[in-house]
XYZ file of C-alpha atoms in Angstrom:
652
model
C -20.195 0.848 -43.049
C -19.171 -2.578 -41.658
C -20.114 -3.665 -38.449
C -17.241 -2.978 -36.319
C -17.086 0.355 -37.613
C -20.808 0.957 -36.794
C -19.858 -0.033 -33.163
C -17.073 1.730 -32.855
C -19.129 5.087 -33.696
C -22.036 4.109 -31.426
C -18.890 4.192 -28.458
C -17.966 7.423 -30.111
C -21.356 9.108 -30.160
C -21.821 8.277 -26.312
C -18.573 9.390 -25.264
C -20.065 11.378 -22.915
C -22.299 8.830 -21.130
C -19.149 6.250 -21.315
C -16.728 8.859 -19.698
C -16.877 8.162 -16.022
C -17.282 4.104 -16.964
C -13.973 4.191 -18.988
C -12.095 6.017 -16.721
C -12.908 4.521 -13.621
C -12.520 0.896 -15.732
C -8.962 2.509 -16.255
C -8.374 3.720 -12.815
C -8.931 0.118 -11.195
C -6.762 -1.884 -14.172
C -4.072 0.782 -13.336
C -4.074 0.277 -9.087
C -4.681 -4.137 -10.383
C -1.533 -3.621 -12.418
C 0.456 -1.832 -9.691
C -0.071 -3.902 -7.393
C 1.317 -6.615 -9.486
C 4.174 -4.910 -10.053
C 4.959 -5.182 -6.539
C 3.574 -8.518 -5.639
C 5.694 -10.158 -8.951
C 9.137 -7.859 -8.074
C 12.081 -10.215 -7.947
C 13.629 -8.287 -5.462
C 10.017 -8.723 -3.006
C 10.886 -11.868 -1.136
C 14.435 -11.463 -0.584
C 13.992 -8.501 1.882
C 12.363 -8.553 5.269
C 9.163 -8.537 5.403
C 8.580 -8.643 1.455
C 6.557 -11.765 1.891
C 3.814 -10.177 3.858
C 3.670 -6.997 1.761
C 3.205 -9.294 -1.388
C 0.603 -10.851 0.487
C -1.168 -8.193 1.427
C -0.749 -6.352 -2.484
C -2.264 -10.144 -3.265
C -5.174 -9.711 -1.091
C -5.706 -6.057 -2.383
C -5.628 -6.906 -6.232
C -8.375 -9.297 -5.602
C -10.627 -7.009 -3.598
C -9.851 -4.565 -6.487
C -10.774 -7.220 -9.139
C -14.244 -8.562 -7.731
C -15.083 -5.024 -6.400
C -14.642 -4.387 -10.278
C -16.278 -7.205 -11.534
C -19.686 -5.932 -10.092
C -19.113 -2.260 -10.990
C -18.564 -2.768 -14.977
C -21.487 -5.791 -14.599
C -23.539 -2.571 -13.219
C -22.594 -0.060 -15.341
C -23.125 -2.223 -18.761
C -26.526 -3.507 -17.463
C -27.627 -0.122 -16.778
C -26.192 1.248 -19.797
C -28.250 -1.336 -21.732
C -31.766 0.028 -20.250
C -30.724 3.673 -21.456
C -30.793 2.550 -24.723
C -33.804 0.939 -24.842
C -35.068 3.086 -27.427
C -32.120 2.551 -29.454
C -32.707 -0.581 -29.474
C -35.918 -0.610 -30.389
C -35.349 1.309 -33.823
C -32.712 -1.586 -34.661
C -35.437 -4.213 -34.634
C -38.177 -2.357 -36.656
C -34.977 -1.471 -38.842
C -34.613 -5.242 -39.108
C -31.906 -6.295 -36.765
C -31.756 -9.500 -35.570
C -31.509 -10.248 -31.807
C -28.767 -11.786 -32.543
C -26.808 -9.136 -34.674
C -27.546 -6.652 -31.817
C -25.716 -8.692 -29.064
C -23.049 -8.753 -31.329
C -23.096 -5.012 -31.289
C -23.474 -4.730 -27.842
C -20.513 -7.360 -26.800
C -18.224 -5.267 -29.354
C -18.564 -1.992 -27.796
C -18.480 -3.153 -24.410
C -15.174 -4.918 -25.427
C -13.891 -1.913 -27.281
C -14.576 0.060 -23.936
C -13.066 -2.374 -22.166
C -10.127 -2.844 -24.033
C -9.581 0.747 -24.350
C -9.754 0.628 -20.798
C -6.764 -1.884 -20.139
C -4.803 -0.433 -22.705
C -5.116 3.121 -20.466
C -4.813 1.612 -17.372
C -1.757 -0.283 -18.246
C 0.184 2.800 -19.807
C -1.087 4.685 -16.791
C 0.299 2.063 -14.420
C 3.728 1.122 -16.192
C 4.218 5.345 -16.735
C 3.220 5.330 -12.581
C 5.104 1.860 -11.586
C 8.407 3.209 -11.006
C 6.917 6.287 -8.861
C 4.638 3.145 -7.334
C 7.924 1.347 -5.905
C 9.885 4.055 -4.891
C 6.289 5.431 -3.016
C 6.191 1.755 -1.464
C 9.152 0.676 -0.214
C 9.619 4.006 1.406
C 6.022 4.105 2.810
C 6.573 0.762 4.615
C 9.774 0.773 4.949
C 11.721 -1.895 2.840
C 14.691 -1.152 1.124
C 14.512 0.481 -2.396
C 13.294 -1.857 -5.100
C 14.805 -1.091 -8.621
C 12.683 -1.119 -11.583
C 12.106 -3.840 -13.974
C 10.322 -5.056 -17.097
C 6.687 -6.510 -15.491
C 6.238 -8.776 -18.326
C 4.154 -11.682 -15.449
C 2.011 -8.189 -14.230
C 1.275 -7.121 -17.676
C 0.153 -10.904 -18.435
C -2.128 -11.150 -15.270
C -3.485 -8.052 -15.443
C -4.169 -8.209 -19.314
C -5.846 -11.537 -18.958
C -8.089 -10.977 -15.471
C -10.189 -7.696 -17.246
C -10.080 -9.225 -20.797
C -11.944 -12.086 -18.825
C -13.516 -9.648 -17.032
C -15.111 -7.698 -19.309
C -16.156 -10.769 -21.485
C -17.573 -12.807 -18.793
C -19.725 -9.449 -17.814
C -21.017 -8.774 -21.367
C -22.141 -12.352 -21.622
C -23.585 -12.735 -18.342
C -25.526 -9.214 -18.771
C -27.319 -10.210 -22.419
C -28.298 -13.295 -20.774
C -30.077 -11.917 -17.743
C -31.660 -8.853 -19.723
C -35.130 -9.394 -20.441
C -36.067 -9.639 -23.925
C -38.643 -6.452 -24.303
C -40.752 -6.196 -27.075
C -40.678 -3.247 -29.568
C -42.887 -1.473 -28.006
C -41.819 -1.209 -24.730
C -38.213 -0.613 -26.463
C -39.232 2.204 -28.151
C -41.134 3.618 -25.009
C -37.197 3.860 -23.794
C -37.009 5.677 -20.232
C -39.068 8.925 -21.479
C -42.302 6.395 -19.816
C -43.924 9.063 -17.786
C -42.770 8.812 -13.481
C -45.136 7.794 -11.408
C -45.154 10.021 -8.256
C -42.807 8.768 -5.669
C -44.682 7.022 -2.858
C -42.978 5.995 0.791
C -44.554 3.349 3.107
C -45.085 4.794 6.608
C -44.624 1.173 8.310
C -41.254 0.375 5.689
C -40.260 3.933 6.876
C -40.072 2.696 10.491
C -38.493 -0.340 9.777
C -35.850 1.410 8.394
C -35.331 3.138 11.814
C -35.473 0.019 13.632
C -33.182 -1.450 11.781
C -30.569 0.941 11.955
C -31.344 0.978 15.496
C -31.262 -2.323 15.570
C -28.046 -2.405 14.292
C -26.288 0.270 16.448
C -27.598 -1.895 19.678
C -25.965 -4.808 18.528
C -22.254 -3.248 18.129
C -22.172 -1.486 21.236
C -23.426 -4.490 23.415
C -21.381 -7.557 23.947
C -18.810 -7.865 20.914
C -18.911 -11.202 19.294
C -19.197 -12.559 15.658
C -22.921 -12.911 16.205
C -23.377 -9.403 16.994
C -21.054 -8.385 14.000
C -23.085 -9.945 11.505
C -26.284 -8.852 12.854
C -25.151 -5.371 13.115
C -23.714 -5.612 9.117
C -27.542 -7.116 8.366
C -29.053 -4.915 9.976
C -27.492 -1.663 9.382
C -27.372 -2.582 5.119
C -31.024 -2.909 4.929
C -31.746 -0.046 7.244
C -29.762 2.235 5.436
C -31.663 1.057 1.722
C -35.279 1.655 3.658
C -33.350 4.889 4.337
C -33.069 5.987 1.149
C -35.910 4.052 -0.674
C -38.715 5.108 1.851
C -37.265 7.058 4.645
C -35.624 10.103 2.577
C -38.612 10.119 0.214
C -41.276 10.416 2.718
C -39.053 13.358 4.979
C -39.131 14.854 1.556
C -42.909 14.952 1.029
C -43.521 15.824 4.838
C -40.831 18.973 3.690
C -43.227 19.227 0.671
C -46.219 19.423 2.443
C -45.090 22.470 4.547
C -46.242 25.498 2.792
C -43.572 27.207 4.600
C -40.507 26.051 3.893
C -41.481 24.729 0.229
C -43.103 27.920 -1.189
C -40.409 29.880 -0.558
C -37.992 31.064 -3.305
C -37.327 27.996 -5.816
C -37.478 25.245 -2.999
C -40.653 24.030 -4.594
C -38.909 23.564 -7.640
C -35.926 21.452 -6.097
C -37.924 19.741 -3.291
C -40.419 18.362 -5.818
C -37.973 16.854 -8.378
C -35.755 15.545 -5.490
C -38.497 12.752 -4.262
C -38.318 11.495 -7.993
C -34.236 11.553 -7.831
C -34.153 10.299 -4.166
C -36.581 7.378 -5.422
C -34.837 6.640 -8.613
C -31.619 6.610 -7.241
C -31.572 5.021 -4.020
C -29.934 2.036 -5.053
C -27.149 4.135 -5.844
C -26.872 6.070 -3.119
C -26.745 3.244 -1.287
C -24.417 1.785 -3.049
C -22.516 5.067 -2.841
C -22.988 5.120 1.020
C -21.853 1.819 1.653
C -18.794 1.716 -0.404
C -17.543 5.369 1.507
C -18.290 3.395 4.719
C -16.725 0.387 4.225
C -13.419 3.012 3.568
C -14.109 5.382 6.014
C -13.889 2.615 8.862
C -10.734 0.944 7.151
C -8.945 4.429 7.136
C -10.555 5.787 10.657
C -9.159 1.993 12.145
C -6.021 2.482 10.579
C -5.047 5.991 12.151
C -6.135 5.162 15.599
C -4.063 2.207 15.812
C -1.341 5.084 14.368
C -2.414 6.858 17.188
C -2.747 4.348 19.511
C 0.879 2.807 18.807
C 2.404 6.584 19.370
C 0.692 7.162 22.808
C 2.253 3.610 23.857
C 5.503 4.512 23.099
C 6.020 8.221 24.660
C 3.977 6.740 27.735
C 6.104 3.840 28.280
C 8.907 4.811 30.632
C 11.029 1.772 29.966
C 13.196 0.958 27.190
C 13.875 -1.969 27.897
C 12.508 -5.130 29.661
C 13.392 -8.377 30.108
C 11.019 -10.667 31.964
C 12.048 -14.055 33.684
C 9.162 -16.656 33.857
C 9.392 -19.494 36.706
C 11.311 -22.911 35.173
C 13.719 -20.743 33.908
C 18.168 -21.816 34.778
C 20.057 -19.431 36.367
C 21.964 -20.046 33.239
C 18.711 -18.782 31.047
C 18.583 -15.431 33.272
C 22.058 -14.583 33.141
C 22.888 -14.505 29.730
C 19.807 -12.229 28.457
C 20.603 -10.002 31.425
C 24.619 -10.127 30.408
C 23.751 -9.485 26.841
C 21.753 -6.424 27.701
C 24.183 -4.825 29.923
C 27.459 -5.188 27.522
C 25.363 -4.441 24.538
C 24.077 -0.712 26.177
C 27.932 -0.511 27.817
C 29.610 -1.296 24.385
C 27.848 1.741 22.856
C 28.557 3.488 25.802
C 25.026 4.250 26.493
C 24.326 5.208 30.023
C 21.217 3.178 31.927
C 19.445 2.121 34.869
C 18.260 -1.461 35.935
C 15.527 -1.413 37.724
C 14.248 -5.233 39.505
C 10.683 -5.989 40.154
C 9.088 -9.001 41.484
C 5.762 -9.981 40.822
C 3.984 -13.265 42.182
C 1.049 -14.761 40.104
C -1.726 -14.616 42.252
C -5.417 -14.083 41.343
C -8.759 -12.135 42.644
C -12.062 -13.580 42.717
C -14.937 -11.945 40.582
C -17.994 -12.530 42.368
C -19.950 -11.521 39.581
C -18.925 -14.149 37.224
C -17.964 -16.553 39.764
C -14.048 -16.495 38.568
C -10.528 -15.793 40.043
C -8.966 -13.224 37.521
C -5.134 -13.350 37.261
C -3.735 -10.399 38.847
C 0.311 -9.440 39.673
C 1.234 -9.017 43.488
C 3.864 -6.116 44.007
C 4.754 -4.721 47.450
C 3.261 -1.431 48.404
C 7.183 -0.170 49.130
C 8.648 -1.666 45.583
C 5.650 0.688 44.071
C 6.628 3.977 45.787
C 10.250 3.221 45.052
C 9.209 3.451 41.130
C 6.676 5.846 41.407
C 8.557 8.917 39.985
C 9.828 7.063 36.993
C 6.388 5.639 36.307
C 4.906 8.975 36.930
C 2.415 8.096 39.877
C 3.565 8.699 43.364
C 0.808 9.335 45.079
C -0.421 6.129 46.681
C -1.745 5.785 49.993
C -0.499 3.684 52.851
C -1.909 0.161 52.837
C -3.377 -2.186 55.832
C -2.553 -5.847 55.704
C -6.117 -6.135 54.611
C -6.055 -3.555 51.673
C -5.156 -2.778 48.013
C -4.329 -0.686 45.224
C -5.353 -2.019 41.933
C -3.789 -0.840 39.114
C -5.677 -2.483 35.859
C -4.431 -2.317 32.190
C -6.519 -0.808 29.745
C -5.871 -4.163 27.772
C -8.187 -6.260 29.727
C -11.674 -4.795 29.292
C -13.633 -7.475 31.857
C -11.966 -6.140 35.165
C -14.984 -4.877 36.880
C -13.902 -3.678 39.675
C -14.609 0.047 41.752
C -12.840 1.545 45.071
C -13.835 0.511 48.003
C -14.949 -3.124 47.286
C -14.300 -6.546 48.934
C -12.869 -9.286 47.043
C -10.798 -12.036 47.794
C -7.118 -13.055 46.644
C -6.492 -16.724 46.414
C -3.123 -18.252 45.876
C -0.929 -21.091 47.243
C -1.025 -20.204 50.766
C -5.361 -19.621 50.630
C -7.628 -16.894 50.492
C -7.306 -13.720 51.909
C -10.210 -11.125 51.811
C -8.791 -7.981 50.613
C -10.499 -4.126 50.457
C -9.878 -2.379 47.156
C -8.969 0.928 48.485
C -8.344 2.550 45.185
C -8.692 1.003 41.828
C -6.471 2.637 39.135
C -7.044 2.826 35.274
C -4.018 4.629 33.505
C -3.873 5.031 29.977
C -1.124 2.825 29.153
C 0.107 -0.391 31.898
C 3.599 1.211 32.917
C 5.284 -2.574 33.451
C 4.221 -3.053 29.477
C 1.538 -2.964 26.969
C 0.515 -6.927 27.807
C 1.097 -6.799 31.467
C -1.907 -8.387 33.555
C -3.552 -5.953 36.458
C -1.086 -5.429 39.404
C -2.389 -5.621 42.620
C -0.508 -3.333 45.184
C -0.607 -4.632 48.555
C 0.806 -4.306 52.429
C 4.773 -5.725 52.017
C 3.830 -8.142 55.059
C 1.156 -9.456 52.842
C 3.252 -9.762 49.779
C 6.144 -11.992 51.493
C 3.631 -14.351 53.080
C 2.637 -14.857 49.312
C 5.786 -15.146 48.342
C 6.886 -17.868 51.005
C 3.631 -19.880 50.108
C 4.237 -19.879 46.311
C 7.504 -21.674 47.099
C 9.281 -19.616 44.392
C 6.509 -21.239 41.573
C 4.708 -17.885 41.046
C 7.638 -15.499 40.912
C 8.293 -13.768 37.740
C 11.534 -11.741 37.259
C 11.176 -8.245 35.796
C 14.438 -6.307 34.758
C 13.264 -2.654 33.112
C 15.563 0.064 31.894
C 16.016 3.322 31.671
C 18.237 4.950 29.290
C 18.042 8.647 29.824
C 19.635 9.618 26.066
C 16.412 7.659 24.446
C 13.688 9.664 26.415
C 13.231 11.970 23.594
C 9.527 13.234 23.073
C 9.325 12.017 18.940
C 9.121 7.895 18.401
C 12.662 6.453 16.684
C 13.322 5.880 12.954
C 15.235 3.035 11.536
C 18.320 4.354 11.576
C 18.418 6.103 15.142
C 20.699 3.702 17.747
C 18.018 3.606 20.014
C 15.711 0.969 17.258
C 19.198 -0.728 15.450
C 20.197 -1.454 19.505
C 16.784 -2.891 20.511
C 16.076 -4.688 17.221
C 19.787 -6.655 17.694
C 18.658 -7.039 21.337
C 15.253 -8.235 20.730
C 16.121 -10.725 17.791
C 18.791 -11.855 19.755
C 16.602 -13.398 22.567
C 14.376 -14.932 20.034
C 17.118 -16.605 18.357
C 18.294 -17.571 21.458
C 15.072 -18.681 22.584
C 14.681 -20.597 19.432
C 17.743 -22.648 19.631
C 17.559 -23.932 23.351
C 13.887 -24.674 22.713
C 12.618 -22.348 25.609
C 10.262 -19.591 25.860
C 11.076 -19.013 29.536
C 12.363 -15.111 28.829
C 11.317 -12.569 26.853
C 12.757 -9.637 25.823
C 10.744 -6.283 24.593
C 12.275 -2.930 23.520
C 9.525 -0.253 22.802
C 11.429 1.204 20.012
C 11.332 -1.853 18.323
C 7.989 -2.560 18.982
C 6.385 0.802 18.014
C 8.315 0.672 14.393
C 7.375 -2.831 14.357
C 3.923 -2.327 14.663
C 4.001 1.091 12.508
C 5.644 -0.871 9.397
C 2.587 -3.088 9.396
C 0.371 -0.226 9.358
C 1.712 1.819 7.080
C 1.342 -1.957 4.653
C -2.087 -1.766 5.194
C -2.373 2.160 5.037
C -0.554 2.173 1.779
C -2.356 -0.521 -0.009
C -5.666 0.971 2.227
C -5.274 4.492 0.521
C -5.741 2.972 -3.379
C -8.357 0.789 -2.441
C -10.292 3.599 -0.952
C -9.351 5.790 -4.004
C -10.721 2.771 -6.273
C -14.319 3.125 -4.432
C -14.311 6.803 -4.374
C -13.605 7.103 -8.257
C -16.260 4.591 -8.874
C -18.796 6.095 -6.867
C -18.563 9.101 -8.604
C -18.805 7.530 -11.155
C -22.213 6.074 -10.416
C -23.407 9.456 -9.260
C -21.848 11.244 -13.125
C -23.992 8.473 -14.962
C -27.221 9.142 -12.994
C -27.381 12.275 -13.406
C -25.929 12.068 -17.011
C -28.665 9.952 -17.783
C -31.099 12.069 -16.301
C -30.045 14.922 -17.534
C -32.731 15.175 -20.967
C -35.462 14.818 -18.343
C -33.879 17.855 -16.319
C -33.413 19.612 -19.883
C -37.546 19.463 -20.868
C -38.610 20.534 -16.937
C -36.197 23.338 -16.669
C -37.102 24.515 -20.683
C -40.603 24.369 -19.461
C -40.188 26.302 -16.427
C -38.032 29.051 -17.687
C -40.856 29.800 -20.585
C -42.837 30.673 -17.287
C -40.517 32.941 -15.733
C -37.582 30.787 -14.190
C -34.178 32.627 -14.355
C -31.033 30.772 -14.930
C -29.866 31.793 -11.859
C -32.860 30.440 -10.269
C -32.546 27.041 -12.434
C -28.536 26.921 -10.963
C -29.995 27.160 -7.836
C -32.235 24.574 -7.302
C -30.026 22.276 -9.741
C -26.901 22.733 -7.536
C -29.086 21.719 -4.189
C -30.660 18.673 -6.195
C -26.741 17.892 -6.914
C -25.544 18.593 -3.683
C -27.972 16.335 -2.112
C -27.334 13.726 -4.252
C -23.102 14.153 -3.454
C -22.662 14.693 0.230
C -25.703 13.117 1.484
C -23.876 9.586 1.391
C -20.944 10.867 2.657
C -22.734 12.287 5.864
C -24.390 8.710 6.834
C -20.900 7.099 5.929
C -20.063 8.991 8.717
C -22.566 8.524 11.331
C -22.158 4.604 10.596
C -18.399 5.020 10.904
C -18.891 7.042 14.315
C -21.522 4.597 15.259
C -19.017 1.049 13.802
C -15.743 2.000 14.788
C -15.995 3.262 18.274
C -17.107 0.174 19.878
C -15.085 -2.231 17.597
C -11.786 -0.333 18.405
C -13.101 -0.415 22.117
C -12.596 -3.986 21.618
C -8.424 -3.596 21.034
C -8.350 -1.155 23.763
C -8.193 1.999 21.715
C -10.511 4.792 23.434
C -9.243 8.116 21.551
C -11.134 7.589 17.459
C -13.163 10.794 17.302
C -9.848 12.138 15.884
C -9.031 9.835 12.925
C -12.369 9.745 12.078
C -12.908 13.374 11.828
C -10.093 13.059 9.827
C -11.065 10.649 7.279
C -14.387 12.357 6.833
C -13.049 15.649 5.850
C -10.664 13.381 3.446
C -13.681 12.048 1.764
C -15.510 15.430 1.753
C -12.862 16.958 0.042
C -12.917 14.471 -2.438
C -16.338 14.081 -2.988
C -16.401 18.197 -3.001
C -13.574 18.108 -5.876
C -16.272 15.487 -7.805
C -19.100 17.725 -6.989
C -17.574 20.904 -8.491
C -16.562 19.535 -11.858
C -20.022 17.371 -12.519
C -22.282 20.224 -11.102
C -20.229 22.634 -13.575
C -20.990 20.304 -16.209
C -24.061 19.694 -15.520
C -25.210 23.436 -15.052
C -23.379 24.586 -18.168
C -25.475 22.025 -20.338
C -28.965 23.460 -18.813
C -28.685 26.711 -19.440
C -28.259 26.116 -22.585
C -31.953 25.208 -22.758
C -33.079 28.283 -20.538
C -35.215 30.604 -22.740
C-alpha cells in the first residue's frame, strides 16, 4: 500500500468524524464562490447600484474566508489531539516524525480538496438560482448567466491556500508528545470538574459590566468595553459559572435523585467543562448573527412605519440664499410633472424661521423651527393632530422629532428662545413626541408659538432665517401598502427627485432640496434587502459551522458515553432511561447557546438601535430567535437521532 493510498483510507475510515468538517468546508467554498459569481458578473457595474452590491458581496466573501480560515485551523488542530493514540502506534511502528506530517498534510488536503471540488459543483449547479434570487431580492435588473471562469480561479486558489497554510501552521504549533503520552490518547481518566466561586462572580460582573456600558452614554469607548466585557463574561459563564450551578443542582438531593437526573446532571459538569470553549464559540457566533438579522428587520420596520406615517408625498424645501429663479423652477417642475400625469394634489406652504432654545442643562441653544400657532391648526387634520391649545405670547408647543435623542425637555418648563431680535423667555406648555416628525424624517424640533410672537421673529431675522416649505398631498398615493418599482407613485418621485439633484449639481447649489417618500422608503429598502441578502448566507455559514462544532464534540465523545452507558445498563439502566438523560445532555449542549445569544441580542441591540431612533426591536428579534431555534432544533433532531441510535447499541 503506497502512501497516498494509506491516507486516503485513514480519511475513509473516519468518515464519520470528518462529516460535519467536510461539509461545512463545502458549505462556505460554495456561499465564497457565489458570491464571486456576483461580484465578477459583467453585467454588475453597468446597472444602478451594481457597484455597491459588488462591494458589499466583496466585503462578505472575505468575512466568509477569514471566518473560515479559523474554523478548518480549529477543526484540524482538534482533530489532531483525537488521534493521539493513533499516532502514537505509528512511532513505536517506526514512523518518522517526519513521514507522519506528511500523512497528516495529505489527508487534510484530500479533505480539503474534496471540499472545493463539492463546494464548487454545489455553487456553479446553485449560481444561476443565486442571480436570479439576487437581483430580484435587491432589486436590479435580471443578470443572465455566464461562464465564472475569474470566480472559479479565486475561489479555487483562496481555500487551496487556505487549507495549506492551515495544515502547516497547525504541525508547527502542535506540541511534539512523547509516545507515551500519545498512546495515553484522550481515554486519560477526567478529573472532576471544579468551578472557582470568585471566577464565578467575575463572570457576573462582567456581563454586568458589560450591559451597563451599552445602555449608558453610546460612544466607541463604551462599545468596545461592552464587546470586552461581555466576551469574557460569557467564557467565565460557561467555564465556571454553568459548572458550578451544575454542582449546586448536584448537591440537591431533591432535584438530582430523582428519576435519571443523577445520571445526566453528573456527566453534564464534565461536558459543560470540556466544552465550554465551544459553546462559547457557538454562542458568540449565533450572537454576532442574531444582532445583524434583529438590526436588519427593525430598520425594515422602521423604514415602513416612516412611510405610512408620513402624510406628505412630496416636499420641496427652500433654504435662505436661494434666487427666485432657484424656487421657481423646482416648484414649476413639480406642478407640471403631477399635472402631466394628471394626478390630482394639494400644495400646502409653511414657513419656518431658524431660531433656537437654550438648554440650561448643558449650557447650549438647541436649533429649533418657529411655526405660528394658526399655520399649525390649519394643518392639523392632514398631519393628524388637532388638538392644540391656545397659546400666550409667552408660551409654546414643542413638537420634537424622535431623530434627535438630546432634547430634554418636559411640559411646563421655562426656557428661553434666542434669535436675531434677542431673547425671549418662553413656557413650554406642552412638549410633544410623535412617532415620526410630520414636516419629514430629518426635520429639527418645531416650536409652536403665539402668531404675534412668530412675526416679530420674522421681522428681526430680516428674511435670513426663513426657510420655504412646499408639501403635497396627492390623495390617489395614500394607499395603506408602501410602492413598488413600477407603481407611478415611485417612477414619478424618483424622476422628480433625481431631477433636483441634477439640477442642483449643475448650477453648483444646494439651496433646495427635494424628497419624495416613495422614493425614499424603496431607496432605503434596496439597501437593506443588499445587506439582508448577503446577511442571510453569512448567518447560514455560522450556523452550519456551529453545528458543526457541536456534531464533532459529541462525536468525539461519544466512546466515552458508549463505556458509561454499557456500564450503567449492566446495573439496571433501560434504554429508554439512557435516551433520556442522553437527549437532555444533548439538548443542553444545542439550545443553551442559542438562549444567551438571545439575552445578549435583547440586551446589544435595544440600546444601539436607540441610537438611530428605532424604539419598536422586541419584534425582529423575537423573530430572529425563533429563526435560529428552528434551525438549531432541525440540527438537534438529526445529531441526537444519531447519536441515540449508536448507544443503544451498547445497552445490555
Amino acid at each position: 500500500m503506497s502512501f497516498p493510498q494509506f491516507a486516503f483510507n485513514n480519511v475513509r475510515r473516519g468518515a464519520r468524524t470528518y462529516a460535519a468538517f467536510f461539509l461545512s468546508s463545502a458549505f462556505m467554498v460554495m456561499i465564497f464562490f457565489s458570491y464571486s459569481v456576483f461580484m465578477f458578473h459583467p453585467g454588475v457595474t453597468a446597472v444602478e447600484m451594481g457597484a455597491n452590491t459588488a462591494a458589499g458581496m466583496k466585503i462578505a466573501s472575505y468575512i466568509v474566508f477569514i471566518f473560515a480560515f479559523f474554523f478548518v485551523m480549529y477543526s484540524i488542530s482538534a482533530f489532531l489531539k483525537l488521534r493521539n493514540l493513533e499516532f502514537g502506534l505509528l512511532t513505536i511502528l517506526g514512523a518518522r516524525p517526519g513521514q507522519i506530517n506528511r500523512l497528516i498534510l495529505m489527508e487534510n488536503m484530500l479533505i480539503g480538496g474534496l471540499s472545493i471540488v463539492c463546494g464548487l459543483a454545489g455553487g456553479l449547479l446553485l449560481s444561476k438560482l443565486f442571480l436570479l434570487l439576487g437581483t430580484a431580492v435587491i432589486g436590479l435588473d435580471s443578470l443572465p448567466f455566464y461562464w465564472p471562469a475569474r470566480a472559479l480561479i479565486t475561489t479555487t486558489a483562496a481555500f487551496v491556500t487556505l487549507f495549506l497554510v492551515n495544515s502547516i501552521f497547525t504541525l508547527v504549533l502542535i506540541r511534539r508528545n512523547q509516545v507515551l503520552e500519545l498512546l495515553k490518547g484522550s481515554v486519560k481518566p477526567k478529573k472532576e470538574p471544579k468551578a472557582s466561586f470568585l471566577l464565578s462572580l467575575l463572570g457576573l460582573a462582567l456581563l454586568g459590566a458589560g450591559a451597563t456600558a451599552i445602555h449608558g452614554q453610546m460612544s466607541s469607548r463604551s462599545l468596545l468595553i461592552a464587546a470586552v466585557t461581555g466576551i469574557a463574561g460569557t467564557y467565565l459563564f460557561y467555564s465556571q459559572l454553568s459548572v458550578l450551578g451544575l454542582r449546586l443542582l448536584k448537591n440537591s438531593r431533591k432535584r438530582s435523585w430523582r428519576g435519571t437526573n443523577l445520571v445526566w446532571i453528573s456527566e453534564m459538569g464534565y461536558k459543560l467543562k470540556d466544552n465550554a470553549r465551544i459553546l462559547f464559540l457557538v454562542t458568540i457566533v449565533i450572537s454576532l448573527a442574531s444582532m445583524a438579522a434583529s438590526f436588519l428587520l427593525s430598520m425594515n420596520q422602521a423604514n415602513r412605519a416612516s412611510y405610512l406615517s408620513n402624510p406628505f408625498a412630496v416636499s420641496y424645501t427652500i433654504y435662505p440664499g436661494a434666487s427666485a429663479g432657484d424656487s421657481g423652477a423646482g416648484l414649476q417642475e413639480i406642478r407640471s410633472r403631477l399635472e402631466m400625469e394628471g394626478v390630482a394634489y394639494n400644495e400646502y406652504k409653511v414657513d419656518f424661521i431658524r431660531s433656537a432654545v437654550i438648554d440650561e442643562q448643558k449650557n447650549s441653544a438647541q436649533p429649533v423651527l418657529l411655526l405660528p400657532f394658526s399655520r399649525f391648526r390649519e394643518l392639523g387634520e392632514i398631519i393628524g393632530d388637532k388638538e392644540l391649545p391656545p397659546l400666550a405670547v409667552n408660551e409654546a408647543v414643542l413638537l420634537l422629532n424622535p431623530q434627535y435623542t438630546d432634547y430634554n425637555y418636559e411640559a411646563g418648563q421655562t426656557t428661553a428662545l434666542t434669535d436675531a431680535s434677542g431673547q425671549q423667555t418662553l413656557t413650554l406648555k406642552q412638549v410633544r413626541k410623535p412617532k415620526v416628525m410630520p414636516f419629514g424624517q430629518y426635520t429639527a424640533p418645531v416650536l409652536i408659538v403665539d402668531d404675534a410672537l412668530y412675526r416679530q421673529a420674522e421681522a428681526g431675522s430680516g428674511g435670513n432665517s426663513l426657510i420655504g416649505n412646499y408639501f403635497y398631498t396627492i390623495p390617489a398615493w395614500n394607499d395603506s401598502s408602501p410602492p413598488t418599482v413600477d407603481e407611478a407613485k415611485f417612477i414619478i418621485s424618483a424622476e422628480l427627485v433625481k431631477w433636483n439633484r441634477v439640477r442642483n449639481l449643475s448650477a453648483g447649489t444646494q439651496y433646495t432640496m427635494l424628497n419624495a417618500k416613495a422614493f425614499d422608503y424603496l431607496s432605503s429598502k434596496h439597501e437593506n434587502a443588499m445587506i439582508g441578502f448577503i446577511g442571510i448566507f453569512m448567518a447560514l455559514v455560522f450556523s452550519v459551522s456551529s453545528a458543526s462544532f457541536l456534531y464533532f464534540k459529541l462525536h468525539t465523545e461519544l466512546n466515552t458515553d458508549m463505556r458509561m452507558y454499557h456500564s450503567l445498563s449492566r446495573i439496571g439502566l433501560s434504554s429508554g432511561e439512557m435516551s433520556s438523560a442522553a437527549t437532555r445532555q444533548i439538548a443542553l449542549l444545542f439550545f443553551v447557546p442559542v438562549l444567551v445569544a438571545t439575552v445578549q441580542t435583547l440586551v446589544v441591540v435595544r440600546p444601539v438601535l436607540n441610537q438611530f431612533h428605532i424604539r419598536d426591536t422586541t419584534l425582529p428579534i423575537l423573530i430572529t430567535a425563533i429563526a435560529f431555534l428552528g434551525v438549531q432544533s432541525l440540527y438537534f433532531v438529526i445529531i441526537r437521532a444519531r447519536y441515540v441510535h449508536s448507544l443503544k447499541r451498547i445497552m445490555v
